[in-house]
Amino acid sequence: MIPLIGHRLGLMIAGGISTGLLGGALLFQYAGGLAPCSLCIWQRWPHLAVMILAVIGLRGIMPRLMLQLILISGVISAALGGYHAGIEWGFWAGPSGCTANLSLDGDISAMTQMLLETPLVRCDDVAWSFFGLSMAGWNALISLDIIAAALISLRRM
């Protein structure tokens, strides 16, 4: 019986998803003018890792290990996306250098310094959403497909 999703197809699916997500993020940044926050940048690294690992695995170099590493990268991507979406929805506070925690207590020079140190793109601000989900939320959901592709492929090996 031919497996529905073998390791090569799983590598292609995971690599394709990450390529699409990273390409979309870059398109929104450079063509759409939406500057990323620091958590947005962090969410890109697992996708770059998945792309590289998928290419290595497709070349026949330790495909099982590459799928295991892709699985870990997918979990990291989903966790970062979920964490970021939770910050945007106000479920929990974000990193101090990434959110708008401006206090107007104190003197003018302290407030000026605080304003200068506040990032221009905040992690708790939703720049774009589709069906009520921000890019971080979509990243978390779609990263689950990377996890599924890796898990199914690993079970079939």
PDB file of C-alpha atoms in Angstrom:
ATOM      1  CA  MET A   1       0.000   0.000   0.000  1.00  0.00           C
ATOM      2  CA  ILE A   2       1.286   3.456  -0.876  1.00  0.00           C
ATOM      3  CA  PRO A   3       1.244   5.782   2.127  1.00  0.00           C
ATOM      4  CA  LEU A   4      -0.877   8.893   1.693  1.00  0.00           C
ATOM      5  CA  ILE A   5       1.896  11.095   2.988  1.00  0.00           C
ATOM      6  CA  GLY A   6       5.429   9.774   2.868  1.00  0.00           C
ATOM      7  CA  HIS A   7       8.452  11.498   4.286  1.00  0.00           C
ATOM      8  CA  ARG A   8       9.255  13.325   1.029  1.00  0.00           C
ATOM      9  CA  LEU A   9       5.744  14.710   0.727  1.00  0.00           C
ATOM     10  CA  GLY A  10       5.784  15.682   4.400  1.00  0.00           C
ATOM     11  CA  LEU A  11       9.051  17.541   3.899  1.00  0.00           C
ATOM     12  CA  MET A  12       7.617  19.317   0.855  1.00  0.00           C
ATOM     13  CA  ILE A  13       4.410  20.261   2.676  1.00  0.00           C
ATOM     14  CA  ALA A  14       6.226  21.581   5.750  1.00  0.00           C
ATOM     15  CA  GLY A  15       8.781  23.449   3.642  1.00  0.00           C
ATOM     16  CA  GLY A  16       6.058  24.868   1.409  1.00  0.00           C
ATOM     17  CA  ILE A  17       3.973  26.081   4.335  1.00  0.00           C
ATOM     18  CA  SER A  18       6.961  27.808   5.913  1.00  0.00           C
ATOM     19  CA  THR A  19       7.985  29.316   2.590  1.00  0.00           C
ATOM     20  CA  GLY A  20       4.463  30.678   2.141  1.00  0.00           C
ATOM     21  CA  LEU A  21       4.254  32.081   5.665  1.00  0.00           C
ATOM     22  CA  LEU A  22       7.681  33.688   5.557  1.00  0.00           C
ATOM     23  CA  GLY A  23       7.083  34.988   2.034  1.00  0.00           C
ATOM     24  CA  GLY A  24       3.731  36.423   3.113  1.00  0.00           C
ATOM     25  CA  ALA A  25       5.301  38.149   6.113  1.00  0.00           C
ATOM     26  CA  LEU A  26       7.984  39.697   3.915  1.00  0.00           C
ATOM     27  CA  LEU A  27       5.368  40.736   1.346  1.00  0.00           C
ATOM     28  CA  PHE A  28       3.304  42.461   4.046  1.00  0.00           C
ATOM     29  CA  GLN A  29       6.463  44.153   5.303  1.00  0.00           C
ATOM     30  CA  TYR A  30       7.998  45.362   2.058  1.00  0.00           C
ATOM     31  CA  ALA A  31       5.022  45.655  -0.314  1.00  0.00           C
ATOM     32  CA  GLY A  32       2.345  46.426   2.267  1.00  0.00           C
ATOM     33  CA  GLY A  33       4.397  48.714   4.476  1.00  0.00           C
ATOM     34  CA  LEU A  34       3.593  46.870   7.724  1.00  0.00           C
ATOM     35  CA  ALA A  35       6.706  47.040   9.872  1.00  0.00           C
ATOM     36  CA  PRO A  36       7.157  43.984  12.119  1.00  0.00           C
ATOM     37  CA  CYS A  37       7.535  44.123  15.883  1.00  0.00           C
ATOM     38  CA  SER A  38      10.261  42.175  17.660  1.00  0.00           C
ATOM     39  CA  LEU A  39       7.993  39.161  18.287  1.00  0.00           C
ATOM     40  CA  CYS A  40       7.056  39.139  14.598  1.00  0.00           C
ATOM     41  CA  ILE A  41      10.749  38.853  13.756  1.00  0.00           C
ATOM     42  CA  TRP A  42      11.180  36.012  16.275  1.00  0.00           C
ATOM     43  CA  GLN A  43       8.317  34.131  14.601  1.00  0.00           C
ATOM     44  CA  ARG A  44      10.177  34.141  11.292  1.00  0.00           C
ATOM     45  CA  TRP A  45      13.184  32.140  12.504  1.00  0.00           C
ATOM     46  CA  PRO A  46      11.414  28.776  12.919  1.00  0.00           C
ATOM     47  CA  HIS A  47      10.078  29.078   9.368  1.00  0.00           C
ATOM     48  CA  LEU A  48      13.537  29.724   8.004  1.00  0.00           C
ATOM     49  CA  ALA A  49      14.728  26.668   9.931  1.00  0.00           C
ATOM     50  CA  VAL A  50      11.898  24.532   8.496  1.00  0.00           C
ATOM     51  CA  MET A  51      12.754  25.647   4.962  1.00  0.00           C
ATOM     52  CA  ILE A  52      16.423  24.743   5.379  1.00  0.00           C
ATOM     53  CA  LEU A  53      15.675  21.442   7.137  1.00  0.00           C
ATOM     54  CA  ALA A  54      13.160  20.466   4.452  1.00  0.00           C
ATOM     55  CA  VAL A  55      15.704  21.046   1.688  1.00  0.00           C
ATOM     56  CA  ILE A  56      18.312  18.997   3.562  1.00  0.00           C
ATOM     57  CA  GLY A  57      15.809  16.190   4.133  1.00  0.00           C
ATOM     58  CA  LEU A  58      14.682  16.217   0.499  1.00  0.00           C
ATOM     59  CA  ARG A  59      18.303  15.762  -0.536  1.00  0.00           C
ATOM     60  CA  GLY A  60      18.202  12.460   1.333  1.00  0.00           C
ATOM     61  CA  ILE A  61      20.345  13.579   4.256  1.00  0.00           C
ATOM     62  CA  MET A  62      18.887  12.126   7.461  1.00  0.00           C
ATOM     63  CA  PRO A  63      15.230  12.751   6.538  1.00  0.00           C
ATOM     64  CA  ARG A  64      13.958  11.310   9.847  1.00  0.00           C
ATOM     65  CA  LEU A  65      16.125  13.699  11.864  1.00  0.00           C
ATOM     66  CA  MET A  66      15.111  16.600   9.610  1.00  0.00           C
ATOM     67  CA  LEU A  67      11.432  15.798  10.197  1.00  0.00           C
ATOM     68  CA  GLN A  68      12.028  15.635  13.952  1.00  0.00           C
ATOM     69  CA  LEU A  69      13.718  19.034  13.854  1.00  0.00           C
ATOM     70  CA  ILE A  70      10.908  20.383  11.655  1.00  0.00           C
ATOM     71  CA  LEU A  71       8.433  19.129  14.250  1.00  0.00           C
ATOM     72  CA  ILE A  72      10.299  21.015  16.984  1.00  0.00           C
ATOM     73  CA  SER A  73      10.462  24.152  14.808  1.00  0.00           C
ATOM     74  CA  GLY A  74       6.726  23.904  14.123  1.00  0.00           C
ATOM     75  CA  VAL A  75       5.981  23.671  17.839  1.00  0.00           C
ATOM     76  CA  ILE A  76       8.195  26.699  18.507  1.00  0.00           C
ATOM     77  CA  SER A  77       6.485  28.649  15.715  1.00  0.00           C
ATOM     78  CA  ALA A  78       2.999  27.780  16.974  1.00  0.00           C
ATOM     79  CA  ALA A  79       3.978  28.663  20.546  1.00  0.00           C
ATOM     80  CA  LEU A  80       5.467  32.018  19.529  1.00  0.00           C
ATOM     81  CA  GLY A  81       2.426  32.827  17.396  1.00  0.00           C
ATOM     82  CA  GLY A  82       0.041  31.861  20.194  1.00  0.00           C
ATOM     83  CA  TYR A  83       2.024  33.857  22.741  1.00  0.00           C
ATOM     84  CA  HIS A  84       2.050  36.901  20.463  1.00  0.00           C
ATOM     85  CA  ALA A  85      -1.672  36.591  19.683  1.00  0.00           C
ATOM     86  CA  GLY A  86      -2.379  36.367  23.417  1.00  0.00           C
ATOM     87  CA  ILE A  87      -0.497  39.615  23.944  1.00  0.00           C
ATOM     88  CA  GLU A  88      -2.498  41.271  21.154  1.00  0.00           C
ATOM     89  CA  TRP A  89      -5.794  40.085  22.672  1.00  0.00           C
ATOM     90  CA  GLY A  90      -4.737  41.246  26.133  1.00  0.00           C
ATOM     91  CA  PHE A  91      -4.695  37.751  27.677  1.00  0.00           C
ATOM     92  CA  TRP A  92      -1.248  38.388  29.173  1.00  0.00           C
ATOM     93  CA  ALA A  93       1.412  41.070  29.217  1.00  0.00           C
ATOM     94  CA  GLY A  94       4.142  41.055  26.639  1.00  0.00           C
ATOM     95  CA  PRO A  95       7.839  41.718  27.036  1.00  0.00           C
ATOM     96  CA  SER A  96       8.504  45.094  28.619  1.00  0.00           C
ATOM     97  CA  GLY A  97      10.385  46.403  25.591  1.00  0.00           C
ATOM     98  CA  CYS A  98       7.652  45.435  23.160  1.00  0.00           C
ATOM     99  CA  THR A  99       4.390  46.777  24.559  1.00  0.00           C
ATOM    100  CA  ALA A 100       2.972  50.172  25.356  1.00  0.00           C
ATOM    101  CA  ASN A 101       3.477  50.383  29.104  1.00  0.00           C
ATOM    102  CA  LEU A 102       3.932  54.115  29.281  1.00  0.00           C
ATOM    103  CA  SER A 103       3.622  55.698  32.685  1.00  0.00           C
ATOM    104  CA  LEU A 104       3.078  59.424  32.884  1.00  0.00           C
ATOM    105  CA  ASP A 105       4.394  59.658  36.433  1.00  0.00           C
ATOM    106  CA  GLY A 106       7.562  61.614  37.035  1.00  0.00           C
ATOM    107  CA  ASP A 107       9.283  64.542  35.436  1.00  0.00           C
ATOM    108  CA  ILE A 108       9.341  65.601  31.810  1.00  0.00           C
ATOM    109  CA  SER A 109      12.864  64.310  31.146  1.00  0.00           C
ATOM    110  CA  ALA A 110      11.942  60.826  32.416  1.00  0.00           C
ATOM    111  CA  MET A 111       8.814  60.782  30.241  1.00  0.00           C
ATOM    112  CA  THR A 112      10.821  61.956  27.228  1.00  0.00           C
ATOM    113  CA  GLN A 113      13.377  59.207  27.773  1.00  0.00           C
ATOM    114  CA  MET A 114      10.585  56.624  28.140  1.00  0.00           C
ATOM    115  CA  LEU A 115       8.996  57.781  24.875  1.00  0.00           C
ATOM    116  CA  LEU A 116      12.335  57.555  23.077  1.00  0.00           C
ATOM    117  CA  GLU A 117      12.874  53.996  24.341  1.00  0.00           C
ATOM    118  CA  THR A 118       9.388  52.772  23.395  1.00  0.00           C
ATOM    119  CA  PRO A 119       9.454  50.774  20.151  1.00  0.00           C
ATOM    120  CA  LEU A 120       7.654  52.280  17.172  1.00  0.00           C
ATOM    121  CA  VAL A 121       5.985  48.961  16.388  1.00  0.00           C
ATOM    122  CA  ARG A 122       4.403  47.488  19.481  1.00  0.00           C
ATOM    123  CA  CYS A 123       3.741  43.787  20.008  1.00  0.00           C
ATOM    124  CA  ASP A 124       0.311  44.430  21.505  1.00  0.00           C
ATOM    125  CA  ASP A 125      -0.958  46.351  18.476  1.00  0.00           C
ATOM    126  CA  VAL A 126      -2.721  44.379  15.705  1.00  0.00           C
ATOM    127  CA  ALA A 127      -1.550  45.826  12.399  1.00  0.00           C
ATOM    128  CA  TRP A 128      -3.661  43.488  10.215  1.00  0.00           C
ATOM    129  CA  SER A 129      -6.338  40.893  10.821  1.00  0.00           C
ATOM    130  CA  PHE A 130      -8.440  38.503   8.752  1.00  0.00           C
ATOM    131  CA  PHE A 131     -11.584  36.856  10.148  1.00  0.00           C
ATOM    132  CA  GLY A 132     -10.667  38.293  13.542  1.00  0.00           C
ATOM    133  CA  LEU A 133      -7.204  36.724  13.672  1.00  0.00           C
ATOM    134  CA  SER A 134      -3.992  38.712  13.477  1.00  0.00           C
ATOM    135  CA  MET A 135      -0.966  37.542  11.546  1.00  0.00           C
ATOM    136  CA  ALA A 136       0.384  36.075  14.787  1.00  0.00           C
ATOM    137  CA  GLY A 137      -2.837  34.121  15.285  1.00  0.00           C
ATOM    138  CA  TRP A 138      -2.761  32.823  11.725  1.00  0.00           C
ATOM    139  CA  ASN A 139       0.883  31.870  12.161  1.00  0.00           C
ATOM    140  CA  ALA A 140      -0.027  29.828  15.246  1.00  0.00           C
ATOM    141  CA  LEU A 141      -2.867  28.035  13.456  1.00  0.00           C
ATOM    142  CA  ILE A 142      -1.033  27.361  10.212  1.00  0.00           C
ATOM    143  CA  SER A 143       2.050  26.193  12.110  1.00  0.00           C
ATOM    144  CA  LEU A 144      -0.142  23.363  13.387  1.00  0.00           C
ATOM    145  CA  ASP A 145      -0.147  22.087   9.787  1.00  0.00           C
ATOM    146  CA  ILE A 146       3.649  21.927   9.860  1.00  0.00           C
ATOM    147  CA  ILE A 147       3.412  19.903  13.059  1.00  0.00           C
ATOM    148  CA  ALA A 148       0.791  17.601  11.497  1.00  0.00           C
ATOM    149  CA  ALA A 149       2.834  17.054   8.322  1.00  0.00           C
ATOM    150  CA  ALA A 150       5.932  16.199  10.348  1.00  0.00           C
ATOM    151  CA  LEU A 151       4.063  13.884  12.741  1.00  0.00           C
ATOM    152  CA  ILE A 152       2.253  11.994   9.984  1.00  0.00           C
ATOM    153  CA  SER A 153       5.463  11.640   7.975  1.00  0.00           C
ATOM    154  CA  LEU A 154       7.392  10.386  10.989  1.00  0.00           C
ATOM    155  CA  ARG A 155       4.711   7.792  11.734  1.00  0.00           C
ATOM    156  CA  ARG A 156       4.885   6.537   8.139  1.00  0.00           C
ATOM    157  CA  MET A 157       8.666   6.113   8.131  1.00  0.00           C
TER     158      MET A 157
END
